[in-house]
Short mmCIF file of C-alpha atoms in Angstrom, two decimals:
data_model
loop_
_atom_site.label_atom_id
_atom_site.label_comp_id
_atom_site.label_asym_id
_atom_site.label_seq_id
_atom_site.Cartn_x
_atom_site.Cartn_y
_atom_site.Cartn_z
CA ASP A 1 -13.00 -49.33 52.68
CA ALA A 2 -11.85 -45.85 51.35
CA LYS A 3 -8.72 -46.23 48.88
CA THR A 4 -7.09 -43.18 49.89
CA THR A 5 -4.92 -41.91 53.00
CA GLN A 6 -5.09 -38.38 54.05
CA PRO A 7 -3.71 -36.46 57.17
CA THR A 8 -6.32 -36.04 59.87
CA SER A 9 -5.87 -32.40 60.11
CA MET A 10 -3.91 -29.33 58.79
CA ASP A 11 -3.66 -25.63 59.49
CA CYS A 12 -3.00 -22.84 57.00
CA ALA A 13 -2.42 -19.12 57.42
CA GLU A 14 -5.00 -16.86 55.74
CA GLY A 15 -3.67 -15.86 52.24
CA ARG A 16 -1.34 -18.60 52.02
CA ALA A 17 -1.44 -21.55 49.82
CA ALA A 18 -2.94 -24.67 51.42
CA ASN A 19 -1.41 -27.97 50.04
CA LEU A 20 -3.59 -31.06 51.08
CA PRO A 21 -1.95 -34.41 50.34
CA CYS A 22 -3.29 -37.67 49.39
CA ASN A 23 -1.90 -41.17 49.01
CA HIS A 24 -3.73 -43.61 46.74
CA SER A 25 -0.96 -46.16 46.04
CA THR A 26 -3.64 -48.80 44.69
CA ILE A 27 -5.25 -46.52 42.09
CA SER A 28 -6.16 -48.35 38.89
CA GLY A 29 -5.53 -47.21 35.34
CA ASN A 30 -9.02 -45.94 34.78
CA GLU A 31 -9.86 -44.32 38.16
CA TYR A 32 -9.98 -40.72 38.62
CA VAL A 33 -8.91 -38.57 41.54
CA TYR A 34 -11.76 -36.58 42.86
CA TRP A 35 -11.55 -33.76 45.74
CA TYR A 36 -14.74 -32.64 47.65
CA ARG A 37 -15.01 -30.60 50.59
CA GLN A 38 -17.64 -30.23 53.46
CA ILE A 39 -18.14 -26.89 55.12
CA HIS A 40 -19.47 -27.41 58.65
CA SER A 41 -22.69 -29.59 58.45
CA GLN A 42 -23.47 -28.67 54.67
CA GLY A 43 -23.60 -31.34 51.87
CA PRO A 44 -20.23 -32.05 50.20
CA GLN A 45 -19.25 -29.71 47.29
CA TYR A 46 -17.39 -30.96 44.39
CA ILE A 47 -13.87 -29.11 44.00
CA ILE A 48 -11.86 -30.79 41.06
CA HIS A 49 -10.92 -34.16 39.55
CA GLY A 50 -8.16 -35.50 37.37
CA LEU A 51 -6.86 -38.64 35.77
CA LYS A 52 -3.10 -38.31 34.83
CA ASN A 53 -2.63 -34.44 34.20
CA ASN A 54 -2.56 -31.70 36.49
CA GLU A 55 -5.88 -29.48 36.52
CA THR A 56 -6.88 -26.27 37.47
CA ASN A 57 -10.16 -24.51 37.93
CA GLU A 58 -11.37 -21.43 39.63
CA MET A 59 -11.28 -23.09 42.97
CA ALA A 60 -7.96 -25.11 43.11
CA SER A 61 -5.35 -26.96 41.48
CA LEU A 62 -4.71 -30.66 41.47
CA ILE A 63 -1.34 -32.01 41.08
CA ILE A 64 -1.04 -35.84 40.40
CA THR A 65 2.46 -37.61 40.61
CA GLU A 66 3.67 -39.38 37.42
CA ASP A 67 3.24 -42.82 39.10
CA ARG A 68 -0.46 -41.66 40.13
CA LYS A 69 0.05 -42.97 43.50
CA SER A 70 -0.47 -39.65 45.28
CA SER A 71 -1.90 -36.16 44.54
CA THR A 72 -1.85 -32.72 46.12
CA LEU A 73 -4.96 -30.39 46.14
CA ILE A 74 -3.65 -26.82 46.29
CA LEU A 75 -5.73 -23.79 47.33
CA PRO A 76 -3.59 -20.77 45.93
CA HIS A 77 -4.86 -18.20 48.54
CA ALA A 78 -6.89 -19.69 51.26
CA THR A 79 -9.51 -17.85 53.16
CA LEU A 80 -11.40 -18.30 56.27
CA ARG A 81 -14.37 -19.71 54.20
CA ASP A 82 -12.13 -22.51 53.02
CA THR A 83 -12.11 -24.07 56.44
CA ALA A 84 -13.74 -27.47 55.85
CA VAL A 85 -13.18 -31.13 55.67
CA TYR A 86 -11.53 -32.07 52.38
CA TYR A 87 -11.98 -35.55 50.99
CA CYS A 88 -9.91 -37.19 48.21
CA ILE A 89 -11.68 -39.95 46.54
CA VAL A 90 -10.65 -42.32 43.77
CA ARG A 91 -13.34 -43.87 41.47
CA VAL A 92 -14.17 -44.76 37.92
CA SER A 93 -15.89 -41.49 36.29
CA GLY A 94 -19.52 -41.34 36.25
CA ASN A 95 -21.25 -44.73 37.04
CA THR A 96 -19.67 -45.79 40.31
CA PRO A 97 -20.61 -44.27 43.82
CA LEU A 98 -18.30 -41.97 45.73
CA VAL A 99 -16.86 -43.69 48.95
CA PHE A 100 -15.79 -41.24 51.42
CA GLY A 101 -12.87 -41.63 53.89
CA LYS A 102 -12.39 -39.42 56.98
CA GLY A 103 -10.83 -36.62 54.95
CA THR A 104 -8.58 -33.87 56.19
CA ARG A 105 -9.88 -31.13 58.51
CA LEU A 106 -8.33 -27.82 57.18
CA SER A 107 -8.25 -24.89 59.37
CA VAL A 108 -7.63 -21.57 57.96
CA ILE A 109 -6.08 -19.14 60.57
CA ALA A 110 -6.33 -15.45 60.47
CA ASN B 1 -32.23 -24.55 39.07
CA ALA B 2 -32.96 -25.97 42.52
CA GLY B 3 -30.31 -28.86 42.12
CA VAL B 4 -30.89 -31.36 44.68
CA THR B 5 -33.57 -30.77 47.26
CA GLN B 6 -34.06 -33.15 50.32
CA THR B 7 -37.39 -33.22 52.31
CA PRO B 8 -37.80 -32.90 55.33
CA LYS B 9 -34.61 -30.97 56.76
CA PHE B 10 -35.19 -32.15 60.25
CA ARG B 11 -37.32 -34.90 61.98
CA VAL B 12 -37.48 -36.50 65.28
CA LEU B 13 -38.86 -40.27 65.38
CA LYS B 14 -39.72 -42.34 68.16
CA THR B 15 -38.39 -45.94 68.07
CA GLY B 16 -40.36 -48.07 65.90
CA GLN B 17 -42.03 -45.40 63.81
CA SER B 18 -41.64 -45.42 59.99
CA MET B 19 -40.69 -42.52 57.67
CA THR B 20 -39.51 -41.68 54.02
CA LEU B 21 -37.01 -39.19 53.20
CA LEU B 22 -37.52 -37.69 49.84
CA CYS B 23 -34.64 -36.62 47.36
CA ALA B 24 -35.60 -34.63 44.26
CA GLN B 25 -33.17 -33.50 41.58
CA ASP B 26 -34.01 -31.26 38.48
CA MET B 27 -30.82 -31.80 36.51
CA ASN B 28 -31.91 -35.16 34.72
CA HIS B 29 -29.29 -37.08 36.21
CA GLU B 30 -29.10 -40.77 35.95
CA TYR B 31 -27.48 -41.71 39.26
CA MET B 32 -28.77 -40.85 42.64
CA TYR B 33 -27.24 -41.90 46.11
CA TRP B 34 -28.09 -41.80 49.72
CA TYR B 35 -25.46 -41.49 52.43
CA ARG B 36 -25.60 -41.22 56.22
CA GLN B 37 -22.99 -39.10 58.34
CA ASP B 38 -22.57 -39.71 61.99
CA PRO B 39 -20.65 -37.14 64.14
CA GLY B 40 -17.10 -36.96 63.26
CA MET B 41 -17.41 -39.57 60.53
CA GLY B 42 -17.12 -39.40 56.74
CA LEU B 43 -20.13 -40.27 54.64
CA ARG B 44 -21.31 -43.84 54.17
CA LEU B 45 -23.28 -45.05 51.31
CA ILE B 46 -26.60 -46.46 52.11
CA HIS B 47 -28.26 -47.35 48.74
CA TYR B 48 -27.94 -45.96 45.28
CA SER B 49 -29.67 -46.02 41.85
CA VAL B 50 -28.26 -46.00 38.30
CA GLY B 51 -31.32 -45.22 36.84
CA GLU B 52 -35.24 -45.17 37.12
CA GLY B 53 -36.66 -48.48 38.38
CA THR B 54 -33.12 -49.68 39.52
CA THR B 55 -31.49 -49.82 43.16
CA ALA B 56 -28.43 -51.11 44.64
CA LYS B 57 -27.12 -51.69 48.16
CA GLY B 58 -24.13 -49.64 49.49
CA GLU B 59 -21.87 -50.19 52.57
CA VAL B 60 -24.64 -49.80 55.23
CA PRO B 61 -28.09 -50.71 53.59
CA ASP B 62 -29.46 -52.65 56.69
CA GLY B 63 -32.65 -51.11 58.23
CA TYR B 64 -33.29 -49.03 55.24
CA ASN B 65 -35.26 -49.45 51.86
CA VAL B 66 -35.19 -47.27 48.72
CA SER B 67 -37.28 -46.71 45.65
CA ARG B 68 -36.59 -44.91 42.23
CA LEU B 69 -40.07 -44.85 40.50
CA LYS B 70 -39.39 -41.42 38.69
CA LYS B 71 -36.02 -40.41 37.49
CA GLN B 72 -36.04 -37.36 39.46
CA ASN B 73 -36.85 -38.67 42.79
CA PHE B 74 -35.12 -41.15 45.13
CA LEU B 75 -36.98 -42.09 48.43
CA LEU B 76 -35.14 -43.49 51.31
CA GLY B 77 -37.60 -45.37 53.75
CA LEU B 78 -37.04 -46.52 57.45
CA GLU B 79 -39.57 -49.04 58.32
CA SER B 80 -38.90 -49.37 61.99
CA ALA B 81 -36.59 -46.53 63.12
CA ALA B 82 -33.81 -47.37 65.74
CA PRO B 83 -31.71 -44.99 67.77
CA SER B 84 -28.65 -46.26 65.90
CA GLN B 85 -30.19 -44.51 62.61
CA THR B 86 -29.90 -41.15 64.31
CA SER B 87 -27.72 -39.33 61.74
CA VAL B 88 -27.54 -36.68 58.99
CA TYR B 89 -28.72 -38.18 55.69
CA PHE B 90 -27.31 -36.64 52.41
CA CYS B 91 -28.54 -37.42 48.98
CA ALA B 92 -26.56 -36.77 45.88
CA SER B 93 -26.97 -37.11 42.06
CA THR B 94 -24.51 -37.32 39.14
CA ARG B 95 -24.92 -37.72 35.33
CA THR B 96 -23.54 -40.31 32.91
CA GLY B 97 -20.55 -39.72 30.75
CA PRO B 98 -17.90 -37.14 31.51
CA ASP B 99 -18.53 -36.39 35.07
CA PRO B 100 -18.47 -32.79 36.46
CA GLY B 101 -18.94 -34.20 40.15
CA ALA B 102 -21.81 -34.95 42.41
CA PHE B 103 -24.33 -32.56 43.44
CA PHE B 104 -25.40 -33.08 47.29
CA GLY B 105 -28.53 -31.87 49.14
CA GLN B 106 -28.19 -29.96 52.22
CA GLY B 107 -29.01 -32.90 54.45
CA THR B 108 -31.79 -34.28 56.75
CA ARG B 109 -30.98 -34.43 60.33
CA LEU B 110 -32.81 -37.27 61.80
CA THR B 111 -33.08 -38.06 65.58
CA VAL B 112 -34.55 -41.35 66.75
CA VAL B 113 -35.47 -41.32 70.49
#
């Protein structure tokens, strides 16, 4: 079973920040938080990952709480092309498979 | 670089027929994975491989076999296809060490009638 809990769906206005929450209360000390997204029926796309510290790249920011039991993926200026299913996954880096839950369906609205 | 390439992209099989799905990656990745995705569901892991010549079962391995004879290729076989295996199949690969994330293929849409 997936080790994360995410809302089933969310809406966001185009141009606004999209904040996608994820609960992972049973995360272990050596497990990272990964975010992927799947646009329509394409293969999932890696977005970002982190262990303890907040992370930022060209696609998004990842905010991890101090106790590491939850995190938030932030898309700073959502566009229509960000409409997708977003998956939050916890795993030990590198050598363990990704286990997907049902994710959050984000709809960006014009 | 092509990344992860899946062959074929679409296939229709009759119940009881066999087929092999090919996944090829050109990134010299150690780890490769096969997933299936049913409508409205997340991806479920079928089998995976941590290196050439090795394979392991995932969440839903029944009815499938895999082989990793070459590092760059990961084959998924259906010996006797069933309608319950109608799904979209995704292959992925990752490298060892610091992990930038998995790369996924574009999927194979399989229908078993």
